[in-house]
mmCIF file of C-alpha atoms and ligand atoms in Angstrom:
data_model
loop_
_atom_site.group_PDB
_atom_site.id
_atom_site.type_symbol
_atom_site.label_atom_id
_atom_site.label_comp_id
_atom_site.label_asym_id
_atom_site.label_seq_id
_atom_site.Cartn_x
_atom_site.Cartn_y
_atom_site.Cartn_z
ATOM 1 C CA MET X 1 0.000 0.000 0.000
ATOM 2 C CA GLN X 2 1.169 3.440 -0.862
ATOM 3 C CA GLN X 3 1.183 4.819 2.663
ATOM 4 C CA ASN X 4 3.689 2.193 3.725
ATOM 5 C CA LEU X 5 6.231 3.367 1.185
ATOM 6 C CA PRO X 6 9.116 5.443 2.548
ATOM 7 C CA GLN X 7 8.595 9.190 2.181
ATOM 8 C CA LEU X 8 11.238 11.100 0.277
ATOM 9 C CA PRO X 9 10.855 14.318 2.348
ATOM 10 C CA VAL X 10 12.057 12.573 5.516
ATOM 11 C CA ILE X 11 14.050 9.536 4.422
ATOM 12 C CA THR X 12 17.498 9.459 6.056
ATOM 13 C CA LEU X 13 20.709 9.146 4.064
ATOM 14 C CA GLU X 14 21.317 5.788 5.704
ATOM 15 C CA LYS X 15 17.936 4.372 4.677
ATOM 16 C CA LEU X 16 18.091 5.736 1.147
ATOM 17 C CA THR X 17 21.609 4.422 0.698
ATOM 18 C CA ALA X 18 20.508 0.961 1.827
ATOM 19 C CA LEU X 19 17.462 1.064 -0.422
ATOM 20 C CA ILE X 20 19.333 1.994 -3.577
ATOM 21 C CA ALA X 21 22.156 -0.401 -2.728
ATOM 22 C CA SER X 22 19.527 -3.158 -2.849
ATOM 23 C CA TRP X 23 18.896 -2.043 -6.452
ATOM 24 C CA GLY X 24 22.610 -2.187 -7.208
ATOM 25 C CA VAL X 25 22.984 1.604 -7.358
ATOM 26 C CA PRO X 26 26.173 3.155 -5.903
ATOM 27 C CA ASN X 27 25.990 5.061 -2.583
ATOM 28 C CA TYR X 28 26.866 8.493 -3.934
ATOM 29 C CA ARG X 29 23.557 8.632 -5.762
ATOM 30 C CA ALA X 30 21.711 8.740 -2.424
ATOM 31 C CA LYS X 31 23.620 11.904 -1.513
ATOM 32 C CA GLN X 32 22.757 13.459 -4.848
ATOM 33 C CA VAL X 33 19.079 12.697 -4.425
ATOM 34 C CA LEU X 34 19.053 14.212 -0.940
ATOM 35 C CA GLN X 35 20.787 17.346 -2.209
ATOM 36 C CA TRP X 36 17.858 17.888 -4.560
ATOM 37 C CA ARG X 37 15.367 17.008 -1.864
ATOM 38 C CA ASN X 38 16.884 19.431 0.645
ATOM 39 C CA ARG X 39 16.503 22.268 -1.863
ATOM 40 C CA GLY X 40 12.817 21.471 -2.252
ATOM 41 C CA ILE X 41 12.984 19.427 -5.450
ATOM 42 C CA LEU X 42 10.893 16.334 -4.749
ATOM 43 C CA ASN X 43 9.949 15.166 -8.215
ATOM 44 C CA PRO X 44 12.648 12.730 -9.401
ATOM 45 C CA ALA X 45 11.981 13.872 -12.995
ATOM 46 C CA ASP X 46 13.544 17.234 -12.019
ATOM 47 C CA MET X 47 16.719 15.672 -10.577
ATOM 48 C CA LEU X 48 18.906 16.389 -13.552
ATOM 49 C CA ASN X 49 22.061 14.471 -12.629
ATOM 50 C CA ILE X 50 20.163 11.280 -11.737
ATOM 51 C CA PRO X 51 19.938 8.557 -14.381
ATOM 52 C CA GLU X 52 16.539 7.955 -15.900
ATOM 53 C CA GLU X 53 16.235 4.434 -14.563
ATOM 54 C CA LEU X 54 16.894 5.501 -10.972
ATOM 55 C CA ARG X 55 14.414 8.387 -11.268
ATOM 56 C CA GLU X 56 11.717 5.944 -12.287
ATOM 57 C CA ARG X 57 12.572 3.539 -9.529
ATOM 58 C CA LEU X 58 12.430 6.357 -6.945
ATOM 59 C CA SER X 59 9.042 7.481 -8.252
ATOM 60 C CA SER X 60 7.551 4.038 -7.916
ATOM 61 C CA SER X 61 9.203 3.000 -4.631
ATOM 62 C CA LEU X 62 8.794 6.137 -2.503
ATOM 63 C CA VAL X 63 6.106 8.707 -1.800
ATOM 64 C CA CYS X 64 8.044 11.553 -3.385
ATOM 65 C CA GLU X 65 5.524 14.368 -3.328
ATOM 66 C CA PRO X 66 3.032 13.955 -0.471
ATOM 67 C CA LEU X 67 1.615 17.445 -1.111
ATOM 68 C CA LYS X 68 0.217 19.150 -4.167
ATOM 69 C CA LEU X 69 0.137 22.939 -4.241
ATOM 70 C CA VAL X 70 -3.460 23.996 -4.809
ATOM 71 C CA GLN X 71 -3.351 27.699 -4.155
ATOM 72 C CA ARG X 72 -0.897 30.389 -3.185
ATOM 73 C CA GLN X 73 -1.770 33.813 -1.879
ATOM 74 C CA CYS X 74 0.740 36.612 -1.508
ATOM 75 C CA SER X 75 0.301 39.393 1.014
ATOM 76 C CA SER X 76 1.429 42.948 0.396
ATOM 77 C CA ASP X 77 4.048 42.453 3.153
ATOM 78 C CA GLY X 78 5.702 39.500 1.361
ATOM 79 C CA THR X 79 3.969 36.804 3.422
ATOM 80 C CA ARG X 80 2.872 33.831 1.351
ATOM 81 C CA LYS X 81 0.122 31.453 2.299
ATOM 82 C CA TYR X 82 -0.040 28.033 0.700
ATOM 83 C CA LEU X 83 -2.909 25.624 0.444
ATOM 84 C CA PHE X 84 -1.782 22.039 -0.122
ATOM 85 C CA MET X 85 -3.718 18.891 -0.865
ATOM 86 C CA LEU X 86 -2.465 15.604 0.591
ATOM 87 C CA THR X 87 -1.786 13.137 -2.207
ATOM 88 C CA SER X 88 -1.461 9.793 -0.432
ATOM 89 C CA GLY X 89 -2.335 7.836 2.673
ATOM 90 C CA ARG X 90 -5.359 8.090 4.917
ATOM 91 C CA LEU X 91 -5.809 11.813 4.492
ATOM 92 C CA LYS X 92 -5.594 11.815 0.704
ATOM 93 C CA GLY X 93 -7.587 14.728 -0.731
ATOM 94 C CA LYS X 94 -7.631 16.756 2.522
ATOM 95 C CA MET X 95 -6.110 20.226 2.681
ATOM 96 C CA VAL X 96 -3.532 21.861 4.917
ATOM 97 C CA GLU X 97 -2.089 25.336 4.992
ATOM 98 C CA SER X 98 1.385 26.714 5.579
ATOM 99 C CA VAL X 99 2.713 30.240 5.699
ATOM 100 C CA TYR X 100 6.063 31.774 4.783
ATOM 101 C CA ILE X 101 6.982 34.950 6.637
ATOM 102 C CA PRO X 102 9.985 36.836 5.268
ATOM 103 C CA GLU X 103 11.830 39.379 7.334
ATOM 104 C CA GLU X 104 15.060 41.244 6.819
ATOM 105 C CA LYS X 105 17.261 38.686 8.528
ATOM 106 C CA ARG X 106 15.138 35.577 8.688
ATOM 107 C CA GLY X 107 12.626 33.568 6.742
ATOM 108 C CA THR X 108 10.157 31.569 8.796
ATOM 109 C CA VAL X 109 7.892 28.760 7.654
ATOM 110 C CA CYS X 110 4.822 28.174 9.792
ATOM 111 C CA ILE X 111 3.675 24.588 9.389
ATOM 112 C CA SER X 112 0.578 22.558 10.182
ATOM 113 C CA SER X 113 0.688 19.286 12.081
ATOM 114 C CA GLN X 114 -2.919 18.105 11.803
ATOM 115 C CA VAL X 115 -5.929 18.538 9.561
ATOM 116 C CA GLY X 116 -8.206 20.465 11.917
ATOM 117 C CA CYS X 117 -7.862 20.350 15.693
ATOM 118 C CA VAL X 118 -9.823 18.603 18.421
ATOM 119 C CA LEU X 119 -9.163 21.148 21.085
ATOM 120 C CA ASP X 120 -11.842 23.745 20.336
ATOM 121 C CA CYS X 121 -10.372 26.956 21.689
ATOM 122 C CA PRO X 122 -13.337 29.269 21.070
ATOM 123 C CA PHE X 123 -11.325 32.175 19.572
ATOM 124 C CA CYS X 124 -9.468 29.979 17.018
ATOM 125 C CA HIS X 125 -10.568 29.567 13.436
ATOM 126 C CA THR X 126 -8.790 26.220 13.039
ATOM 127 C CA GLY X 127 -10.602 24.951 16.127
ATOM 128 C CA THR X 128 -13.931 25.414 14.344
ATOM 129 C CA GLN X 129 -12.903 22.922 11.662
ATOM 130 C CA ASP X 130 -13.655 19.213 12.002
ATOM 131 C CA PHE X 131 -10.663 17.164 13.038
ATOM 132 C CA GLU X 132 -9.631 14.803 10.247
ATOM 133 C CA GLY X 133 -6.332 13.361 11.385
ATOM 134 C CA ASN X 134 -2.611 13.652 12.045
ATOM 135 C CA LEU X 135 -0.091 14.481 9.358
ATOM 136 C CA SER X 136 2.795 12.075 8.845
ATOM 137 C CA SER X 137 6.332 13.373 9.310
ATOM 138 C CA GLY X 138 6.730 13.380 5.508
ATOM 139 C CA GLU X 139 3.647 15.543 5.108
ATOM 140 C CA ILE X 140 4.909 17.952 7.763
ATOM 141 C CA ILE X 141 8.396 18.323 6.250
ATOM 142 C CA ALA X 142 7.028 18.476 2.701
ATOM 143 C CA GLN X 143 5.441 21.816 3.671
ATOM 144 C CA VAL X 144 8.888 23.283 4.387
ATOM 145 C CA LEU X 145 10.299 21.779 1.198
ATOM 146 C CA ALA X 146 7.406 23.044 -0.924
ATOM 147 C CA VAL X 147 7.968 26.560 0.375
ATOM 148 C CA LYS X 148 11.687 26.270 -0.458
ATOM 149 C CA HIS X 149 10.785 25.109 -3.925
ATOM 150 C CA ASP X 150 8.412 28.012 -4.425
ATOM 151 C CA LEU X 151 11.053 30.503 -3.287
ATOM 152 C CA LEU X 152 13.529 28.985 -5.746
ATOM 153 C CA LYS X 153 11.035 29.277 -8.570
ATOM 154 C CA GLU X 154 9.772 32.694 -7.675
ATOM 155 C CA PRO X 155 12.095 34.685 -5.433
ATOM 156 C CA LEU X 156 10.860 37.538 -3.306
ATOM 157 C CA ALA X 157 11.730 41.203 -3.647
ATOM 158 C CA ALA X 158 15.463 41.693 -3.054
ATOM 159 C CA GLU X 159 15.101 43.440 0.317
ATOM 160 C CA LEU X 160 13.372 40.450 1.859
ATOM 161 C CA ASN X 161 15.042 37.276 3.001
ATOM 162 C CA ALA X 162 14.137 34.504 0.597
ATOM 163 C CA SER X 163 15.481 31.542 2.510
ATOM 164 C CA VAL X 164 14.121 29.290 5.194
ATOM 165 C CA THR X 165 16.031 29.967 8.391
ATOM 166 C CA HIS X 166 13.333 29.211 10.981
ATOM 167 C CA VAL X 167 10.432 26.799 11.356
ATOM 168 C CA VAL X 168 7.498 27.271 13.702
ATOM 169 C CA TYR X 169 4.825 24.688 14.482
ATOM 170 C CA MET X 170 2.053 27.262 14.717
ATOM 171 C CA GLY X 171 -0.187 26.327 11.807
ATOM 172 C CA MET X 172 -3.242 24.114 11.896
ATOM 173 C CA GLY X 173 -3.536 21.609 14.683
ATOM 174 C CA GLU X 174 -2.061 20.871 18.070
ATOM 175 C CA PRO X 175 1.439 19.528 17.373
ATOM 176 C CA LEU X 176 1.740 17.649 20.645
ATOM 177 C CA ALA X 177 -1.462 15.740 19.887
ATOM 178 C CA ASN X 178 0.521 14.243 16.982
ATOM 179 C CA GLU X 179 3.650 13.145 18.763
ATOM 180 C CA GLU X 180 4.738 10.503 16.291
ATOM 181 C CA GLY X 181 4.598 12.717 13.210
ATOM 182 C CA VAL X 182 5.983 15.740 15.009
ATOM 183 C CA HIS X 183 8.887 13.998 16.766
ATOM 184 C CA GLU X 184 9.956 12.377 13.514
ATOM 185 C CA SER X 185 9.643 15.674 11.665
ATOM 186 C CA LEU X 186 11.847 17.354 14.278
ATOM 187 C CA SER X 187 14.607 14.824 13.808
ATOM 188 C CA SER X 188 14.394 15.356 10.071
ATOM 189 C CA LEU X 189 14.587 19.160 10.405
ATOM 190 C CA THR X 190 17.740 18.892 12.499
ATOM 191 C CA ASP X 191 19.321 16.001 10.547
ATOM 192 C CA PRO X 192 22.797 17.006 9.228
ATOM 193 C CA ASP X 193 21.914 15.199 5.979
ATOM 194 C CA GLY X 194 18.479 16.839 5.949
ATOM 195 C CA LEU X 195 17.496 20.441 6.519
ATOM 196 C CA LYS X 196 20.251 20.953 9.097
ATOM 197 C CA LEU X 197 18.319 23.443 11.197
ATOM 198 C CA SER X 198 19.559 24.135 14.690
ATOM 199 C CA LYS X 199 16.926 23.417 17.344
ATOM 200 C CA ARG X 200 17.313 27.043 18.413
ATOM 201 C CA ARG X 201 15.643 27.946 15.144
ATOM 202 C CA ILE X 202 12.637 25.736 15.672
ATOM 203 C CA THR X 203 9.672 26.713 17.833
ATOM 204 C CA LEU X 204 6.744 24.523 18.741
ATOM 205 C CA SER X 205 3.559 26.112 20.006
ATOM 206 C CA THR X 206 1.238 24.089 22.202
ATOM 207 C CA SER X 207 -1.924 24.743 24.118
ATOM 208 C CA GLY X 208 -0.292 22.986 27.071
ATOM 209 C CA LEU X 209 -0.385 19.175 26.991
ATOM 210 C CA VAL X 210 1.712 18.503 30.070
ATOM 211 C CA PRO X 211 2.990 14.900 29.629
ATOM 212 C CA GLN X 212 3.683 15.605 25.959
ATOM 213 C CA ILE X 213 5.710 18.733 26.811
ATOM 214 C CA ASP X 214 7.790 16.611 29.182
ATOM 215 C CA ARG X 215 8.418 14.061 26.428
ATOM 216 C CA LEU X 216 9.286 16.780 23.926
ATOM 217 C CA GLY X 217 11.897 18.090 26.343
ATOM 218 C CA GLU X 218 13.427 14.615 26.439
ATOM 219 C CA VAL X 219 13.538 13.965 22.684
ATOM 220 C CA ALA X 220 14.116 17.403 21.158
ATOM 221 C CA SER X 221 14.155 20.414 23.444
ATOM 222 C CA VAL X 222 13.256 22.928 20.760
ATOM 223 C CA ASN X 223 11.968 26.395 21.630
ATOM 224 C CA LEU X 224 8.631 26.202 23.324
ATOM 225 C CA ALA X 225 5.708 28.597 22.981
ATOM 226 C CA ILE X 226 2.716 28.080 25.247
ATOM 227 C CA SER X 227 -0.735 29.345 24.360
ATOM 228 C CA LEU X 228 -1.440 30.738 27.790
ATOM 229 C CA HIS X 229 -4.105 33.397 27.067
ATOM 230 C CA ALA X 230 -5.233 33.530 30.690
ATOM 231 C CA ALA X 231 -3.440 33.204 34.027
ATOM 232 C CA GLU X 232 -6.352 32.034 36.154
ATOM 233 C CA ASN X 233 -7.999 28.651 35.796
ATOM 234 C CA ARG X 234 -11.596 29.830 35.494
ATOM 235 C CA LEU X 235 -10.867 32.018 32.481
ATOM 236 C CA ARG X 236 -8.352 29.625 30.926
ATOM 237 C CA ASP X 237 -10.816 26.745 31.207
ATOM 238 C CA ALA X 238 -13.050 28.738 28.855
ATOM 239 C CA LEU X 239 -10.414 30.066 26.454
ATOM 240 C CA VAL X 240 -8.117 27.032 26.277
ATOM 241 C CA PRO X 241 -10.336 24.085 27.266
ATOM 242 C CA ILE X 242 -7.387 21.657 27.640
ATOM 243 C CA ASN X 243 -6.759 23.623 30.856
ATOM 244 C CA ARG X 244 -9.491 21.554 32.487
ATOM 245 C CA LYS X 245 -7.265 18.530 32.055
ATOM 246 C CA TYR X 246 -3.919 20.233 32.731
ATOM 247 C CA PRO X 247 -4.622 23.269 34.950
ATOM 248 C CA LEU X 248 -2.224 26.155 35.439
ATOM 249 C CA GLN X 249 -0.457 24.760 38.493
ATOM 250 C CA GLU X 250 0.468 21.574 36.579
ATOM 251 C CA LEU X 251 1.539 23.601 33.565
ATOM 252 C CA ARG X 252 3.654 25.801 35.848
ATOM 253 C CA GLN X 253 5.598 22.852 37.217
ATOM 254 C CA CYS X 254 5.993 21.350 33.767
ATOM 255 C CA LEU X 255 7.419 24.573 32.316
ATOM 256 C CA ASN X 256 9.880 24.823 35.173
ATOM 257 C CA ARG X 257 11.163 21.338 34.258
ATOM 258 C CA TYR X 258 11.555 21.997 30.531
ATOM 259 C CA SER X 259 15.185 21.966 29.553
ATOM 260 C CA LEU X 260 16.404 25.261 28.112
ATOM 261 C CA GLY X 261 19.792 25.991 26.647
ATOM 262 C CA LYS X 262 21.758 29.117 27.463
ATOM 263 C CA GLN X 263 20.024 32.366 26.562
ATOM 264 C CA ARG X 264 16.859 30.576 25.579
ATOM 265 C CA HIS X 265 13.450 31.225 26.998
ATOM 266 C CA ILE X 266 9.887 29.955 26.878
ATOM 267 C CA THR X 267 7.375 32.223 25.170
ATOM 268 C CA LEU X 268 3.967 32.628 26.752
ATOM 269 C CA GLU X 269 1.520 33.591 24.017
ATOM 270 C CA TYR X 270 -1.339 35.800 25.067
ATOM 271 C CA VAL X 271 -3.996 36.731 22.536
ATOM 272 C CA MET X 272 -5.631 39.931 23.712
ATOM 273 C CA LEU X 273 -9.420 39.822 23.799
ATOM 274 C CA ASP X 274 -11.277 43.007 24.599
ATOM 275 C CA GLY X 275 -12.875 42.940 28.042
ATOM 276 C CA ILE X 276 -12.067 39.243 28.506
ATOM 277 C CA ASN X 277 -8.404 38.804 29.414
ATOM 278 C CA ASP X 278 -7.101 42.385 29.141
ATOM 279 C CA ARG X 279 -8.422 43.702 32.463
ATOM 280 C CA PRO X 280 -6.232 45.350 35.131
ATOM 281 C CA GLU X 281 -6.412 42.171 37.232
ATOM 282 C CA ASP X 282 -5.001 40.165 34.324
ATOM 283 C CA VAL X 283 -1.733 42.066 34.662
ATOM 284 C CA GLU X 284 -1.567 40.966 38.294
ATOM 285 C CA LEU X 285 -2.511 37.383 37.453
ATOM 286 C CA LEU X 286 0.149 37.194 34.757
ATOM 287 C CA ALA X 287 2.729 38.678 37.076
ATOM 288 C CA GLY X 288 1.856 35.933 39.536
ATOM 289 C CA PHE X 289 2.292 33.199 36.919
ATOM 290 C CA VAL X 290 5.346 34.120 34.859
ATOM 291 C CA ASN X 291 8.746 32.715 35.798
ATOM 292 C CA LEU X 292 10.750 35.885 35.183
ATOM 293 C CA ASP X 293 14.087 34.137 34.644
ATOM 294 C CA ARG X 294 12.883 31.726 31.985
ATOM 295 C CA GLU X 295 9.834 33.174 30.286
ATOM 296 C CA ARG X 296 8.675 36.039 28.104
ATOM 297 C CA VAL X 297 5.186 37.149 27.288
ATOM 298 C CA ASN X 298 4.213 37.746 23.698
ATOM 299 C CA LEU X 299 0.994 39.710 23.334
ATOM 300 C CA ILE X 300 -0.810 38.729 20.138
ATOM 301 C CA SER X 301 -3.499 40.817 18.512
ATOM 302 C CA PHE X 302 -6.669 38.861 17.941
ATOM 303 C CA ASN X 303 -7.185 38.047 14.298
ATOM 304 C CA THR X 304 -10.808 38.075 13.502
ATOM 305 C CA TYR X 305 -12.562 35.807 11.026
ATOM 306 C CA PRO X 306 -16.118 35.463 9.790
ATOM 307 C CA GLY X 307 -18.384 34.151 12.526
ATOM 308 C CA SER X 308 -16.030 34.943 15.402
ATOM 309 C CA SER X 309 -17.677 36.300 18.540
ATOM 310 C CA TYR X 310 -14.613 38.041 20.012
ATOM 311 C CA THR X 311 -13.162 41.506 19.580
ATOM 312 C CA GLY X 312 -9.471 42.166 19.903
ATOM 313 C CA SER X 313 -8.081 44.732 22.342
ATOM 314 C CA SER X 314 -7.054 48.021 20.740
ATOM 315 C CA LYS X 315 -3.399 48.616 19.745
ATOM 316 C CA GLN X 316 -3.222 51.333 22.343
ATOM 317 C CA HIS X 317 -4.552 49.076 25.077
ATOM 318 C CA MET X 318 -2.123 46.310 24.100
ATOM 319 C CA ASN X 319 0.793 48.709 24.366
ATOM 320 C CA GLU X 320 -0.431 49.927 27.732
ATOM 321 C CA PHE X 321 -0.868 46.323 28.941
ATOM 322 C CA ALA X 322 2.667 45.512 27.782
ATOM 323 C CA LYS X 323 4.011 48.543 29.633
ATOM 324 C CA GLN X 324 2.353 47.451 32.843
ATOM 325 C CA LEU X 325 3.816 43.947 32.499
ATOM 326 C CA ILE X 326 7.258 45.426 31.857
ATOM 327 C CA SER X 327 6.938 47.613 34.957
ATOM 328 C CA LYS X 328 6.514 44.375 36.913
ATOM 329 C CA GLY X 329 9.781 43.002 35.555
ATOM 330 C CA ILE X 330 8.190 40.802 32.861
ATOM 331 C CA ARG X 331 9.790 40.723 29.431
ATOM 332 C CA ALA X 332 6.773 41.465 27.266
ATOM 333 C CA THR X 333 6.490 42.240 23.565
ATOM 334 C CA VAL X 334 3.612 42.953 21.220
ATOM 335 C CA ARG X 335 3.654 40.706 18.157
ATOM 336 C CA ARG X 336 3.331 42.370 14.825
ATOM 337 C CA SER X 337 0.757 40.500 12.818
ATOM 338 C CA ARG X 338 1.731 39.416 9.328
ATOM 339 C CA GLY X 339 -0.250 38.526 6.278
ATOM 340 C CA GLN X 340 -3.531 39.726 7.700
ATOM 341 C CA ASP X 341 -4.852 40.717 4.280
ATOM 342 C CA ILE X 342 -4.740 37.051 3.231
ATOM 343 C CA MET X 343 -5.941 35.547 6.544
ATOM 344 C CA ALA X 344 -2.539 34.001 7.122
ATOM 345 C CA ALA X 345 -2.187 35.245 10.654
ATOM 346 C CA CYS X 346 -2.404 33.122 13.816
ATOM 347 C CA GLY X 347 -5.595 31.205 14.253
ATOM 348 C CA GLN X 348 -6.928 32.127 10.845
ATOM 349 C CA LEU X 349 -5.779 29.029 9.064
ATOM 350 C CA LYS X 350 -8.617 26.815 8.047
ATOM 351 C CA ALA X 351 -8.218 24.690 4.969
ATOM 352 C CA GLY X 352 -10.845 25.107 2.353
ATOM 353 C CA ASN X 353 -11.221 28.749 3.187
ATOM 354 C CA ARG X 354 -10.717 30.509 -0.116
ATOM 355 C CA ALA X 355 -10.238 34.099 0.908
ATOM 356 C CA GLU X 356 -9.816 37.083 -1.353
ATOM 357 C CA ASN X 357 -6.490 37.950 -3.056
ATOM 358 C CA ARG X 358 -6.350 34.631 -4.776
ATOM 359 C CA GLU X 359 -3.353 33.926 -6.902
ATOM 360 C CA SER X 360 -2.099 31.153 -9.157
HETATM 361 N N1 SAH B 401 -2.379 24.408 18.544
HETATM 362 C C1 SAH B 401 -1.209 25.113 18.891
HETATM 363 C C2 SAH B 401 -0.498 25.741 17.727
HETATM 364 C C3 SAH B 401 -1.318 26.425 16.667
HETATM 365 S S1 SAH B 401 -2.136 27.931 17.042
HETATM 366 C C4 SAH B 401 -1.488 26.120 19.957
HETATM 367 O O1 SAH B 401 -2.656 26.358 20.270
HETATM 368 O O2 SAH B 401 -0.532 26.653 20.511
HETATM 369 C C5 SAH B 401 -0.838 29.154 17.073
HETATM 370 C C6 SAH B 401 -1.163 30.339 18.018
HETATM 371 O O3 SAH B 401 -2.214 31.158 17.486
HETATM 372 C C7 SAH B 401 -1.642 29.890 19.381
HETATM 373 O O4 SAH B 401 -1.047 30.672 20.395
HETATM 374 C C8 SAH B 401 -3.114 30.171 19.315
HETATM 375 O O5 SAH B 401 -3.669 30.269 20.566
HETATM 376 C C9 SAH B 401 -3.130 31.446 18.522
HETATM 377 N N2 SAH B 401 -4.430 31.783 17.952
HETATM 378 C C10 SAH B 401 -5.448 30.952 17.651
HETATM 379 N N3 SAH B 401 -6.483 31.657 17.154
HETATM 380 C C11 SAH B 401 -6.113 32.944 17.121
HETATM 381 C C12 SAH B 401 -6.742 34.144 16.660
HETATM 382 N N4 SAH B 401 -7.953 34.133 16.126
HETATM 383 N N5 SAH B 401 -6.059 35.305 16.761
HETATM 384 C C13 SAH B 401 -4.796 35.313 17.261
HETATM 385 N N6 SAH B 401 -4.152 34.217 17.688
HETATM 386 C C14 SAH B 401 -4.796 33.048 17.635
HETATM 387 FE FE1 SF4 B 402 -6.227 23.852 18.355
HETATM 388 FE FE2 SF4 B 402 -4.298 25.646 18.902
HETATM 389 FE FE3 SF4 B 402 -6.593 26.402 17.702
HETATM 390 FE FE4 SF4 B 402 -6.634 25.687 20.265
HETATM 391 S S1 SF4 B 402 -5.542 27.438 19.385
HETATM 392 S S2 SF4 B 402 -8.107 25.044 18.683
HETATM 393 S S3 SF4 B 402 -5.094 24.055 20.285
HETATM 394 S S4 SF4 B 402 -5.036 25.035 16.863
#
C-alpha cells in the first residue's frame, strides 16, 4: 500500500543508501538525491544528474511528493500562504495550509501538524474545523520543502530574506497531539543530511499538553511557545479548554522542568481579547504566573474571522498592557501581525477557506 512506502521528504541518508544499494545503485547517488530534496525538489523527474532508470525507480518506490500545491496567496508584506492537498495515505484529498513569513534577517515557515484540531479553543478559526487526522512526518516536512521550492522558482523582492532559516509549528492543529509525526519531523529538520536546522531555530507552540511537553523536552528540546491566554484557571478553562485537564499549576511545574539551553526562553503567548483577558487584574494574574528568569510574554493581537464572537483589544490598550507587564519586571512584547490581508495570521488558518487575493 502506498502509505507504507518510505517518504522522500524525511528519508534518512542511511535508509536511502541501503534502499538503492539493494537495487545495485552506488551510494553516492543517495547523496545526490538528498541534495535535490533538501533544496525542495521532490519530483525525481527534475533531478537532472540522476539517471533515468533511478528516477523511475524512486518514483515508484517512494512517496516523493506527499503534497500538491493547490493555491498560493501573496500578502502585500511578502507573506505567502499556501494551500496544499495531501496526495497519499489516509488523508488523501484533505487540505492543509502553511505560511512563509519573510523578514530582513530571517525567513520563517509556519507549518501545520494536523488537519483540523480537536481542542476547540473558542477564539481559534482552526478549532472550528472538524478534526480529520494527524499528518505524517513526511507531510509535515514536505510543507517546508514546498515553500523552499516556491522561493527557488519565484524569489521575493530583493530586500526580503528569501530563505528558510526558521520553522514554527504554529499552523493548523495541536502539534503535541501528533507526537509521532511531530517527533519524527523534528529529527528530520535537524538532521545534518536533511534540513540541518539548529533546534534554536525551531519553535513549537502548544496549548499545554503537560505529559507531551515533558516528552518533547526529552527527545528534542526545541523552543517552546505556550498558548497561555489567561493566568487564572476559570478564564483559561473557557479560552483554552485543555486547561481543564492540565490546569495552570500543573503547567507551571511542567514549564519549570523543561530543559532550556543558554540564553533561551519559553514564550507565553497571550492573545488579547477586549474585556475578557485584558483587564487590570489580568496584569496581576500574569505577574503571579510568569517565571521571570525563563519566560517572556508575547501579546498577540486577535485576528478576527467570519463568525467569530470576540473583539481584539485596541493597539493602544495592548501597548499599555505591555508597559504594565514590563513595569513588573516581565519581558513582554507585542507581536506584529503578518499577512492579515490574506488571513494568514495566527488562528486564521482553516483549509478550504478561499479568501480574497487569490493567486495562481
Ligand atoms: N495548537 C497550537 C499551535 C497552533 S495555534 C497552539 O494552540 O498553541 C498558534 C497560536 O495562534 C496559538 O497561540 C493560538 O492560541 C493562537 N491563535 C489561535 N487563534 C487565534 C486568533 N484568532 N487570533 C490570534 N491568535 C490566535
Ligand atoms: Fe487547536 Fe491551537 Fe486552535 Fe486551540 S488554538 S483550537 S489548540 S489550533
